[in-house]
CSV table of C-alpha atoms and ligand atoms in Angstrom, one decimal:
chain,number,residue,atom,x,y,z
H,295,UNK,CA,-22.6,15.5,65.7
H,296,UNK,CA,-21.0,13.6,68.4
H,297,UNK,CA,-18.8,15.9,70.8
H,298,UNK,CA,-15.4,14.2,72.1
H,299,UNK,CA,-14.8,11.4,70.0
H,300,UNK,CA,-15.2,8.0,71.9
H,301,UNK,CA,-11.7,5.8,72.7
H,302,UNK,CA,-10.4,2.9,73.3
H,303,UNK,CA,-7.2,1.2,74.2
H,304,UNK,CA,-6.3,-2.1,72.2
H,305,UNK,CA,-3.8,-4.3,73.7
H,306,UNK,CA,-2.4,-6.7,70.6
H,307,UNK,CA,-1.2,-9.8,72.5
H,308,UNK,CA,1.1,-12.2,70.7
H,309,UNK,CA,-0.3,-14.5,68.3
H,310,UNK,CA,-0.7,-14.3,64.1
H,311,UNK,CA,-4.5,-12.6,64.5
H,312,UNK,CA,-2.2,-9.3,65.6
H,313,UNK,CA,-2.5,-8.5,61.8
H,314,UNK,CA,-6.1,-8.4,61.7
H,315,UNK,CA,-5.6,-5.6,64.4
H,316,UNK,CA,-4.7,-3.0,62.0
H,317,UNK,CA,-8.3,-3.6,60.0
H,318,UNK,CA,-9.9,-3.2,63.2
H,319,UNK,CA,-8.0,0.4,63.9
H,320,UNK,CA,-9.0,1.6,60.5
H,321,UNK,CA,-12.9,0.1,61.1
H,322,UNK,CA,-12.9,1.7,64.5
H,323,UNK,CA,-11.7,5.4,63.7
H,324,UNK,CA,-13.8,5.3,60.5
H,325,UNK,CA,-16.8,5.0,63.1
H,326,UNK,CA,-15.3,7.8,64.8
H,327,UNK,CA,-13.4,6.2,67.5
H,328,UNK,CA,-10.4,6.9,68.7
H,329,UNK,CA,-7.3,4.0,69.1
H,330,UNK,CA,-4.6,4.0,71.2
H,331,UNK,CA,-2.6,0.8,70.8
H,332,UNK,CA,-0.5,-1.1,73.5
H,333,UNK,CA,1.5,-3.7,72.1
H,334,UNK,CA,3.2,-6.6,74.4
H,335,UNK,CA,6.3,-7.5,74.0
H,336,UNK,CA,5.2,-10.9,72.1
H,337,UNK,CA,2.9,-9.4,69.9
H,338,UNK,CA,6.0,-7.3,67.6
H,339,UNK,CA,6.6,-10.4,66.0
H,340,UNK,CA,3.6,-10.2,64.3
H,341,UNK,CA,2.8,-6.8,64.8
H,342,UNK,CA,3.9,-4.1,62.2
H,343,UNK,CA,4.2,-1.0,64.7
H,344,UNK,CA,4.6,1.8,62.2
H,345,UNK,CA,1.6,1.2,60.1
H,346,UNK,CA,-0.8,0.8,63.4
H,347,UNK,CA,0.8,4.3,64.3
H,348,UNK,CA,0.2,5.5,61.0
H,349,UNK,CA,-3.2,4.1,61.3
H,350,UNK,CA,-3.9,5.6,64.8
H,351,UNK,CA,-2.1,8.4,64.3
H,352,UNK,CA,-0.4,7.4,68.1
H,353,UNK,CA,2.8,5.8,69.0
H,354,UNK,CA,2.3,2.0,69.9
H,355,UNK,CA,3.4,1.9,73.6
H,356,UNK,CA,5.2,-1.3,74.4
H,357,UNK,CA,7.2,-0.3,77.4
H,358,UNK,CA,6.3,-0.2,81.0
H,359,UNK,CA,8.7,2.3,82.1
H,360,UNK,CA,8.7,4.5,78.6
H,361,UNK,CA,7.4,7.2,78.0
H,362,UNK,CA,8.1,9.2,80.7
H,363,UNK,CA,5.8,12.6,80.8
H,364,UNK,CA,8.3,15.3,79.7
H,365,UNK,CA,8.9,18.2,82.7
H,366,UNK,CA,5.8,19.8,82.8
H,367,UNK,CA,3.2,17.7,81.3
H,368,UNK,CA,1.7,16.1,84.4
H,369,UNK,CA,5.4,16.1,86.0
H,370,UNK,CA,4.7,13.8,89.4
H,371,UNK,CA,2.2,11.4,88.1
H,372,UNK,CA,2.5,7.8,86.7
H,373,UNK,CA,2.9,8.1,83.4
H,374,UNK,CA,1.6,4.5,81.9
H,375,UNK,CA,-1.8,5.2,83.9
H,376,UNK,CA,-2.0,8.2,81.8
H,377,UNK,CA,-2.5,5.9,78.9
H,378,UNK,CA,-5.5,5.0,80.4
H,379,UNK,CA,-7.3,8.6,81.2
H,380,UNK,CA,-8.9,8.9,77.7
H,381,UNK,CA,-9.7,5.5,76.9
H,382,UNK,CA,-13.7,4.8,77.2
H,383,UNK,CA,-13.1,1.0,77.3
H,384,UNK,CA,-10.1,-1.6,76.7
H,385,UNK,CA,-10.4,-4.4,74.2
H,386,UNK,CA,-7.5,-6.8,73.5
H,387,UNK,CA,-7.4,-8.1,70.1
H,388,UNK,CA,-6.2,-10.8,69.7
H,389,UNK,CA,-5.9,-12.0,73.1
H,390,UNK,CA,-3.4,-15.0,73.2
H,391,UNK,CA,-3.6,-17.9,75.8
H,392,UNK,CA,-0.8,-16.8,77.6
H,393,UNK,CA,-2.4,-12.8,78.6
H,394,UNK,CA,-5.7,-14.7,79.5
H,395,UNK,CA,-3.8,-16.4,81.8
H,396,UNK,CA,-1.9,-13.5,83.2
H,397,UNK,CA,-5.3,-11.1,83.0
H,398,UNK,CA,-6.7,-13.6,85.1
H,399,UNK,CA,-4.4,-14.1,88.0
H,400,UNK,CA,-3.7,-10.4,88.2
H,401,UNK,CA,0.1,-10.2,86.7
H,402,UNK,CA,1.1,-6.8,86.4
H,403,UNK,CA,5.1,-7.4,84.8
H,404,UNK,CA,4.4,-5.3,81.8
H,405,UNK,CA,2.8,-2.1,80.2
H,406,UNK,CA,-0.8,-3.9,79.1
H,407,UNK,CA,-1.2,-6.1,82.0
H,408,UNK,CA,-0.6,-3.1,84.7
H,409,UNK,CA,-2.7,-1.4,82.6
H,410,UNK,CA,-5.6,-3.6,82.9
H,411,UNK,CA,-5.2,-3.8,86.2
H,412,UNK,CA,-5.8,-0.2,86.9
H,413,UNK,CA,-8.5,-0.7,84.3
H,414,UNK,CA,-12.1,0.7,85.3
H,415,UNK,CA,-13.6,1.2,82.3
H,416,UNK,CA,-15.6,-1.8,80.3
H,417,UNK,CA,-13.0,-4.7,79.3
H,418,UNK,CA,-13.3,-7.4,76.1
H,419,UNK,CA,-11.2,-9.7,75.0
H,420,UNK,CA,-11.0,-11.7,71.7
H,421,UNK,CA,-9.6,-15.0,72.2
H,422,UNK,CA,-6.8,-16.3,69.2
H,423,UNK,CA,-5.2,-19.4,69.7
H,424,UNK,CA,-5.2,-23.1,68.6
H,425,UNK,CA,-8.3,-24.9,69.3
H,426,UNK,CA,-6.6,-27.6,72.2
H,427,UNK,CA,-5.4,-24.3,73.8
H,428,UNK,CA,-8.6,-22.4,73.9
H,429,UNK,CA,-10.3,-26.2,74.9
H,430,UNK,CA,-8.1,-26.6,77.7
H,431,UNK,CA,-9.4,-27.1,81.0
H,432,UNK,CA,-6.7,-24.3,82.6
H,433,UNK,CA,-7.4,-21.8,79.6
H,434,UNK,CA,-11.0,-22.6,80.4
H,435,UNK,CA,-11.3,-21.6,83.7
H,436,UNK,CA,-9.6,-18.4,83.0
H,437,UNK,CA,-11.5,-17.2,80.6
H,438,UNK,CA,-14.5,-18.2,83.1
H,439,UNK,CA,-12.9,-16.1,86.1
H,440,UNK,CA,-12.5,-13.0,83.9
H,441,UNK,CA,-16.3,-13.6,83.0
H,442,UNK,CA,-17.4,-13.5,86.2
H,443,UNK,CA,-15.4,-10.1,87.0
H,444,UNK,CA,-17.4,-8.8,84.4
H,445,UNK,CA,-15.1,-8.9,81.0
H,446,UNK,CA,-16.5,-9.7,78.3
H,447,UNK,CA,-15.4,-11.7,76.0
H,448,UNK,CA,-15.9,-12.1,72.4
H,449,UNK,CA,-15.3,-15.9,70.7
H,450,UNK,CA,-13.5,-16.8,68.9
H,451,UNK,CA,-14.3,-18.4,65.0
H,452,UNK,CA,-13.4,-21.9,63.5
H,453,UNK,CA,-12.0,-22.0,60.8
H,454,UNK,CA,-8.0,-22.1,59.5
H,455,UNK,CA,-5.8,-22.3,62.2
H,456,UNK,CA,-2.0,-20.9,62.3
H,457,UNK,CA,-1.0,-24.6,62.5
H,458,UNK,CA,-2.6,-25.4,59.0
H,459,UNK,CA,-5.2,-27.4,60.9
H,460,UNK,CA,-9.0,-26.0,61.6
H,461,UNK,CA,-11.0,-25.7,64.4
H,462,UNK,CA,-11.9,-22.9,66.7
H,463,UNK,CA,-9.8,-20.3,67.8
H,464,UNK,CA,-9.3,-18.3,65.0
H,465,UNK,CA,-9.7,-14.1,66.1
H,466,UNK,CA,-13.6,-13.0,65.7
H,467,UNK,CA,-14.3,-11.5,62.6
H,468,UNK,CA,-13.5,-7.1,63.0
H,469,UNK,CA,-17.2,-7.1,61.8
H,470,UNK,CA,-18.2,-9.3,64.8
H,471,UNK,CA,-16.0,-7.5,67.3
H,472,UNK,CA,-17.1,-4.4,66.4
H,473,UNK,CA,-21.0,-5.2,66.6
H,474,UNK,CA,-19.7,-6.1,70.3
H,475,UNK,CA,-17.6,-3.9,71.1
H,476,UNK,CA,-19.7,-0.4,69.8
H,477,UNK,CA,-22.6,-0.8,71.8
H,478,UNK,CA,-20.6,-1.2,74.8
H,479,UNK,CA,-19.0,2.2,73.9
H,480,UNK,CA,-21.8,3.9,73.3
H,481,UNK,CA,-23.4,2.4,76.4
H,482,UNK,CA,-20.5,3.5,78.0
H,483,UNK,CA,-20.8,7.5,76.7
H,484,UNK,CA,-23.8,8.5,74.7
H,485,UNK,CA,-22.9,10.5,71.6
H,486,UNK,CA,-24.9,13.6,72.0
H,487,UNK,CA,-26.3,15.2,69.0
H,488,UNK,CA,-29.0,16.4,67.6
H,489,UNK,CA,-31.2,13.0,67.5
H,490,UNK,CA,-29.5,12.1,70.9
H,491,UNK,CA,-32.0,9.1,72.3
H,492,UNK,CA,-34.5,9.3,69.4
H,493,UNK,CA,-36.1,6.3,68.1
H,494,UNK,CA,-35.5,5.8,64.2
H,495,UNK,CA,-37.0,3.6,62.6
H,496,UNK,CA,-35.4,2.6,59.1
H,497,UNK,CA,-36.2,0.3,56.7
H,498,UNK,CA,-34.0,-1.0,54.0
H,499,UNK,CA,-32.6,-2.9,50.7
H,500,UNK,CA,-35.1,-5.0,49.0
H,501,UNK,CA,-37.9,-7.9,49.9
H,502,UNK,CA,-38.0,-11.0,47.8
H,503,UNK,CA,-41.5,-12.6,47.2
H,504,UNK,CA,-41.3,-16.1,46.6
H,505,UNK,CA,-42.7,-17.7,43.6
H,506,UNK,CA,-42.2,-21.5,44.9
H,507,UNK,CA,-39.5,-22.9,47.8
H,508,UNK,CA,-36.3,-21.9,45.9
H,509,UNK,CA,-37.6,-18.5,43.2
H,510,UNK,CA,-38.6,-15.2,44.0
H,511,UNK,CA,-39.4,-12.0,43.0
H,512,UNK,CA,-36.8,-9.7,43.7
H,513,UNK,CA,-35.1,-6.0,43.1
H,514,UNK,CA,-31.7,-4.5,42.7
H,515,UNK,CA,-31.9,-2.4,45.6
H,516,UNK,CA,-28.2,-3.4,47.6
H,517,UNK,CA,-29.6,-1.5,51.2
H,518,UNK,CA,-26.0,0.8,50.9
H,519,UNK,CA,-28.8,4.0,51.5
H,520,UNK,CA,-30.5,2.5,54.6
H,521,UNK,CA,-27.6,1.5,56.0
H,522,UNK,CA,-25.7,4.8,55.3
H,523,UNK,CA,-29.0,6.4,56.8
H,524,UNK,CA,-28.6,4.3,59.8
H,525,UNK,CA,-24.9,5.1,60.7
H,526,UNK,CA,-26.0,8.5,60.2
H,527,UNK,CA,-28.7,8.4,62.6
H,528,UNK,CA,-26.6,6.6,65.0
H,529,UNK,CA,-23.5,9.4,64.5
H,530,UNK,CA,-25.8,12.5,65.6
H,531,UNK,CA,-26.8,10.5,68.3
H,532,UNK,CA,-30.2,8.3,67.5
H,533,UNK,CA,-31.4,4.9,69.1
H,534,UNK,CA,-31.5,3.0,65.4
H,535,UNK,CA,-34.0,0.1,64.9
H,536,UNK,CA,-32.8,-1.0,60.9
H,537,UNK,CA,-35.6,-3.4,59.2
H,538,UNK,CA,-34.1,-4.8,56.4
H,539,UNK,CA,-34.9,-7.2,53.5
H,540,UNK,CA,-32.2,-9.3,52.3
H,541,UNK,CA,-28.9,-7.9,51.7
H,542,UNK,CA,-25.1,-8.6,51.7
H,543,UNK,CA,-24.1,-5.9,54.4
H,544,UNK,CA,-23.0,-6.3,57.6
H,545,UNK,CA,-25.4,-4.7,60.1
H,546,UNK,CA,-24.2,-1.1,61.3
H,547,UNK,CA,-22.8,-1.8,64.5
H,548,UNK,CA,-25.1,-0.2,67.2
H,549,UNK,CA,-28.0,-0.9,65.8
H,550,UNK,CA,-30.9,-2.8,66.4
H,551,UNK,CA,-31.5,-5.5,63.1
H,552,UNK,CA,-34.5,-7.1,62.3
H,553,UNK,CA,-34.4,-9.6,59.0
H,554,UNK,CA,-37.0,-10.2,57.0
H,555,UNK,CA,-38.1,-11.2,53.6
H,556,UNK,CA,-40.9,-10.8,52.2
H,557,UNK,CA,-43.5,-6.9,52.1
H,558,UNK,CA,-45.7,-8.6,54.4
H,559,UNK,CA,-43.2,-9.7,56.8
H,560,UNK,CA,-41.9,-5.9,56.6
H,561,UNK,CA,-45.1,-4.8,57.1
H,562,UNK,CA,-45.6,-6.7,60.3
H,563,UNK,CA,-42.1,-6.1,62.1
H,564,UNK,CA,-42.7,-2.0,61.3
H,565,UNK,CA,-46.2,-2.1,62.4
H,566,UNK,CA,-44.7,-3.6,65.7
H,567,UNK,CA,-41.9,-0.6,65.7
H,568,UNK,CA,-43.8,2.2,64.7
H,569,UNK,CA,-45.9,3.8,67.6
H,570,UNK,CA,-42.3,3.6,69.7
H,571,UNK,CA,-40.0,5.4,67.3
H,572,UNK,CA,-40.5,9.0,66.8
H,573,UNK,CA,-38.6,8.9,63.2
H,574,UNK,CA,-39.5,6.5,60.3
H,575,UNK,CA,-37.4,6.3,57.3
H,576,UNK,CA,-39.0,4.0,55.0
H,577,UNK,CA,-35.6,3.7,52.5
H,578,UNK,CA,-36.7,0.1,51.4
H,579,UNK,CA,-37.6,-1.2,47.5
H,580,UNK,CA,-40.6,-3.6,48.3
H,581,UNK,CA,-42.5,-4.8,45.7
H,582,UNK,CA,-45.7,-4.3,44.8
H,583,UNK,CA,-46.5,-7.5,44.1
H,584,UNK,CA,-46.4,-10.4,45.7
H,585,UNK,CA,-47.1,-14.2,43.9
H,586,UNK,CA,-51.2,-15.1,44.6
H,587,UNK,CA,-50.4,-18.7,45.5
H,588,UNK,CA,-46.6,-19.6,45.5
H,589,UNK,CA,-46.2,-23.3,44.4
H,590,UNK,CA,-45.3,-25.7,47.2
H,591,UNK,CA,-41.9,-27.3,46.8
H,592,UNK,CA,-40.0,-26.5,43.8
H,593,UNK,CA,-42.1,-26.1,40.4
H,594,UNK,CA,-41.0,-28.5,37.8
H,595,UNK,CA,-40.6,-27.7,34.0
H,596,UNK,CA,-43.5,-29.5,31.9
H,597,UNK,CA,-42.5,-28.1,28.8
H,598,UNK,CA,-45.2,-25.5,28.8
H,599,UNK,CA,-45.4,-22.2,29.9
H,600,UNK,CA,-45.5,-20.6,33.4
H,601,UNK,CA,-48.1,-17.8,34.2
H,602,UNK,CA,-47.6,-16.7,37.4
H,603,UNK,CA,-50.5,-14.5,39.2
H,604,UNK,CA,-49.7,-11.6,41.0
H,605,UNK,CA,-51.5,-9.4,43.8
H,606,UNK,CA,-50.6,-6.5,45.1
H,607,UNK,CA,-48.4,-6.1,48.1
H,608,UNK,CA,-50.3,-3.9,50.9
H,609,UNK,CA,-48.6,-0.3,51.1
H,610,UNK,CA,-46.6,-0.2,54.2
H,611,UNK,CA,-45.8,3.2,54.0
H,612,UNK,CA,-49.5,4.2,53.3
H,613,UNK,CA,-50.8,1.8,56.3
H,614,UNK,CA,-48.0,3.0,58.5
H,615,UNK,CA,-48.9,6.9,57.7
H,616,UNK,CA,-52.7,6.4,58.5
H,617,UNK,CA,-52.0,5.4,61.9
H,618,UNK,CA,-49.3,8.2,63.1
H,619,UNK,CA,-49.2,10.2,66.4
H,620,UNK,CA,-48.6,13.5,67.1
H,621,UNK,CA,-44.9,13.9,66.9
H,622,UNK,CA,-44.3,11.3,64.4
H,623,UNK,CA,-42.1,12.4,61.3
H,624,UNK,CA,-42.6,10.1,58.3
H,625,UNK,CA,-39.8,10.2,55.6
H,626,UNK,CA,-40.8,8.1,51.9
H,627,UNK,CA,-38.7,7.5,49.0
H,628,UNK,CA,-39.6,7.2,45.3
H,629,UNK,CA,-38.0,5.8,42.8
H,630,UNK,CA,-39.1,7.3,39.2
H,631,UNK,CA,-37.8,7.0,35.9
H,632,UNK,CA,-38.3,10.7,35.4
H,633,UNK,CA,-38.8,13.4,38.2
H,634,UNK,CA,-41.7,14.7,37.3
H,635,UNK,CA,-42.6,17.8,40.2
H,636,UNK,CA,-46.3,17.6,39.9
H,637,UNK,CA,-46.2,14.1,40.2
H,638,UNK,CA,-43.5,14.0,43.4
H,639,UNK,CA,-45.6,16.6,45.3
H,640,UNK,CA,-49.0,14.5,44.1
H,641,UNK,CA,-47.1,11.3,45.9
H,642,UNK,CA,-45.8,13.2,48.5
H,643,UNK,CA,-49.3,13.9,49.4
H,644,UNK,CA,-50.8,10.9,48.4
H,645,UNK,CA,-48.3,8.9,50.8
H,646,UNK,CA,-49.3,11.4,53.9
H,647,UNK,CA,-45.2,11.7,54.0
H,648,UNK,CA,-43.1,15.0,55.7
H,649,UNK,CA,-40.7,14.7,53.3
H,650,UNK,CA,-40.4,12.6,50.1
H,651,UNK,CA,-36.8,11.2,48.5
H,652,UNK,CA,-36.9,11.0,45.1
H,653,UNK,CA,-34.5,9.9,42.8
H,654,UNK,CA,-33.8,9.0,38.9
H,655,UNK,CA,-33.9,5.2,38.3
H,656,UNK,CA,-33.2,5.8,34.1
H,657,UNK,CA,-29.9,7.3,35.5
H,658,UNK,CA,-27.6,4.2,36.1
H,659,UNK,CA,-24.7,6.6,37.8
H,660,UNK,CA,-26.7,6.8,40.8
H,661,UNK,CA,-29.6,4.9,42.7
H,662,UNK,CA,-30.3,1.3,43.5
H,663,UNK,CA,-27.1,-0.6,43.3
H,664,UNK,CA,-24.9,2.8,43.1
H,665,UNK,CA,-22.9,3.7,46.0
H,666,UNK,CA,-23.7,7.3,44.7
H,667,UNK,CA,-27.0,8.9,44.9
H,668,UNK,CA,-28.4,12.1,43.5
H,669,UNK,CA,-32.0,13.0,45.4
H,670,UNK,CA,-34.7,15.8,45.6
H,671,UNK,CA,-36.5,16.5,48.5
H,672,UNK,CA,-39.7,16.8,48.5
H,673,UNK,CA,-42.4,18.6,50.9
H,674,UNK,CA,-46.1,18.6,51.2
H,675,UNK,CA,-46.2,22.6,51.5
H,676,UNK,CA,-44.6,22.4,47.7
H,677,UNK,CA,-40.8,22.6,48.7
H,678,UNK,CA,-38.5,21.1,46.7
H,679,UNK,CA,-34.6,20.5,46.8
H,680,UNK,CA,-32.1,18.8,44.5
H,681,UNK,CA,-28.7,17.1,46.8
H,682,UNK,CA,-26.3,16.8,44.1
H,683,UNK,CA,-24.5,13.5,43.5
H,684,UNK,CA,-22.8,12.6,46.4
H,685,UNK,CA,-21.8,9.5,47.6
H,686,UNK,CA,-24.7,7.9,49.8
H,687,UNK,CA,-23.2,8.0,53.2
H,688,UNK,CA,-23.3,12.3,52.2
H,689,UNK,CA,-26.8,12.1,51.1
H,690,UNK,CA,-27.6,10.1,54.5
H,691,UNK,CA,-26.4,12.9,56.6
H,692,UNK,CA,-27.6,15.6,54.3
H,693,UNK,CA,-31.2,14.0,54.6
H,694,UNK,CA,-31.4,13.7,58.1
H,695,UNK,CA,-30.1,17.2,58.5
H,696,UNK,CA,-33.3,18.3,56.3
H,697,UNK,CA,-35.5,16.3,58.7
H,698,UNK,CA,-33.9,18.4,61.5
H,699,UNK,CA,-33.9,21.5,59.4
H,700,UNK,CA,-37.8,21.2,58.4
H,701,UNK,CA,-39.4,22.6,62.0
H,702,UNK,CA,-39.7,19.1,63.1
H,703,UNK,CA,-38.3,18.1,67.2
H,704,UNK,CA,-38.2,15.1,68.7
H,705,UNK,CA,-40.5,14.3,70.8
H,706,UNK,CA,-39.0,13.6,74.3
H,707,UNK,CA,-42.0,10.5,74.6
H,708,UNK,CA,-44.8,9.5,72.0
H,709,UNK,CA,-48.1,9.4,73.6
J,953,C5P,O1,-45.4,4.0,45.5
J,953,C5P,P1,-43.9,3.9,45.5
J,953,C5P,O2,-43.5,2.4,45.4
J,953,C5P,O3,-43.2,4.7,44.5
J,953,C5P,O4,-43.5,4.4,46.9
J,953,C5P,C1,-42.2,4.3,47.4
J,953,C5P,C2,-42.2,4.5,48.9
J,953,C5P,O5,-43.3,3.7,49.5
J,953,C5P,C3,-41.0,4.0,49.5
J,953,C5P,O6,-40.7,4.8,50.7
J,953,C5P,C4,-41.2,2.6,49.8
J,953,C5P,O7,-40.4,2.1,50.9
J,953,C5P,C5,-42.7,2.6,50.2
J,953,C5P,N1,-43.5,1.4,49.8
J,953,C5P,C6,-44.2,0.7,50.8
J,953,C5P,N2,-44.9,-0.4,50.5
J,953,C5P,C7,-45.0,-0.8,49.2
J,953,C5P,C8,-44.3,-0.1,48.2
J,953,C5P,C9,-43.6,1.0,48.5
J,953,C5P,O8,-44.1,1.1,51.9
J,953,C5P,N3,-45.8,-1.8,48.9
């Protein structure tokens, strides 16, 4: 697991997207990162103070010349500054027009601005303001000059505006600034752990095969255990490549997502992936058939019936096994209506997998569209290994800990 946590220092400017702020503390310290807010004098308005400290678990510093270090704690130095020595990058959420302006000609007349300043660590900023503000040639050229000094800024949305008009300027989405702001971090400071720079390969949710331009054939599979495998790979420390059919989660920030559809487009973007990543996880539901000849266009009702042919669906996970280097650790999942050991090993085998997930599908407590799943593990040799229910970001972690566990290290390059 990662060593000391990463941080960051949010300066909450004044304008109405300040509430949004105390989402992105609890989104950001649920992903392990530590918050330290600095709040500008025009930002309390809007800004409730003791639930962001609650939420940090830090005072909100507003003051330049507050705190001062007590007698003793770094007695001497310049106590703002020290707000500064932890924080891995500063982001400023939601930036108004105003500190844009005052980032950019280097003001320095209160706690954030001197702060940023003395800033050397990666800077964003998320714009929020009316759209003829952000437009405006002088707002314009600001955000241009902080550009080119290398901050990076994050747009802002359309939408509703604090006027009651819409247009652009509303704050990023927390789900948008996050998939910014997290790689930067973890550009920024590695997390060590035990898959530290490892390629994993993961493939998730379901695929959907069309049956003519607007119906398909689909699955309940939601993706919650491929992405809850993914943010566990990328917590102990893993380069994460997520492939995943169509779902309704955001991607887990850090990753790399590719979207597709269909098992054959699946199969294609893996086949690409594989010989680079030392680790697949193949967590997806694809199905095994696909339509023989979906109709062009949408089909019509005629009053009769509707055959539809179906072909098989190539294994991916079969394909993908066949052609596996030295090094390579393969992990399958199966979902069966009863856990039958003879049969798991038998498909354990069968698949050419290290290690086979299996879990219950006549149990509607766990599985598919569960966020709860209850899994045994399953090894060629004969091993076998019941998780109890847990909730799926547990079984995530617990899984990849039995990849580490089984003898298997990552390969420092495939050949
Ligand atoms: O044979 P079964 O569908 O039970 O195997 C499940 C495992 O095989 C899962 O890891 C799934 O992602 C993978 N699979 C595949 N290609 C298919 C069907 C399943 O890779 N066409």
């Amino acid at each position: 697991m990662p060593g000391r946590s990463l941080s960051i220092l949010l300066g909450v400017t004044g304008s109405i997207a300040a509430y949004k702020s105390l989402d992105l503390i609890r989104r950001l310290e649920g992903e392990g990162v530590s918050v330290q807010v600095v709040a500008t004098r025009n930002a309390l308005p809007f800004f409730p103070v003791l639930t962001a400290e609650v939420f940090s678990g830090h005072p909100v510093e507003t003051d330049l010349f507050n705190p001062v270090l007590p007698r003793g704690e770094g007695e001497g130095r310049v106590s703002h500054l020290a707000l500064l020595e932890k924080a891995d990058a500063v982001l400023v959420a939601p930036a108004s027009a105003d500190f844009i302006a005052r980032m950019a000609l280097g003001l320095a007349d209160d706690l954030l601005s001197t702060l940023l300043l003395s800033a050397t660590v990666p800077v964003l900023i998320a714009p929020a303001m009316e759209e003829a503000m952000y437009r405006h040639p002088a707002s314009s050229a600001h955000r241009k000059t902080l550009r080119e000094r290398g901050v990076v800024e994050i747009p802002p949305d359309s939408g509703p505006l604090a006027s009651g008009k819409s247009g652009l300027g509303r704050m990023a989405s927390v789900d948008r600034i996050l998939e910014t702001l997290l790689p930067v971090l973890r550009e920024t400071r590695p997390p060590s752990g035990p898959l530290s720079g490892v390629g994993v390969l993961i493939s998730s949710g379901p695929t959907r095969e069309p049956l003519d331009a607007v119906r398909y054939i689909g699955n309940t599979s939601s993706g919650r255990m491929g992405d809850a495998l993914a943010r566990a790979a990328l917590a102990r420390g893993a380069r994460v490549t997520l492939v995943s059919g169509p779902t309704a989660l955001p991607p887990p920030p850090g990753c790399d997502l590719h979207r597709v559809a269909t098992a054959r487009e699946m199969e294609e973007a893996l086949g690409s992936l594989f010989p680079s990543h030392p680790l697949l996880i193949m967590a997806a539901a694809v199905s095994d058939y696909r339509m023989k000849d979906p109709v062009p266009g949408k089909r019509k009702k005629d009053g009769g019936e509707w055959t539809l042919s179906l072909v098989e669906n190539p294994d991916i996970l079969k394909g993908l096994a066949e052609r596996k280097k030295a090094g390579q650790f393969l992990v399958g999942f199966a979902a069966e209506s009863s856990l039958d050991p003879d049969r798991l090993l038998e498909k354990c085998r069968n698949k050419k997998v290290d290690l086979l997930v299996a879990n219950d599908i006549s149990r509607t407590d766990i599985g598919f569209s569960s966020p709860e799943n209850e899994v045994t593990l399953v090894t060629p040799a004969g091993g076998f290994r019941t998780l109890p229910r847990a909730d799926k970001t547990a079984i995530a972690g617990q899984i990849l800990d039995a990849v580490l566990a089984s003898g298997w290290t990552p390969p420092s390059a495939l050949a």
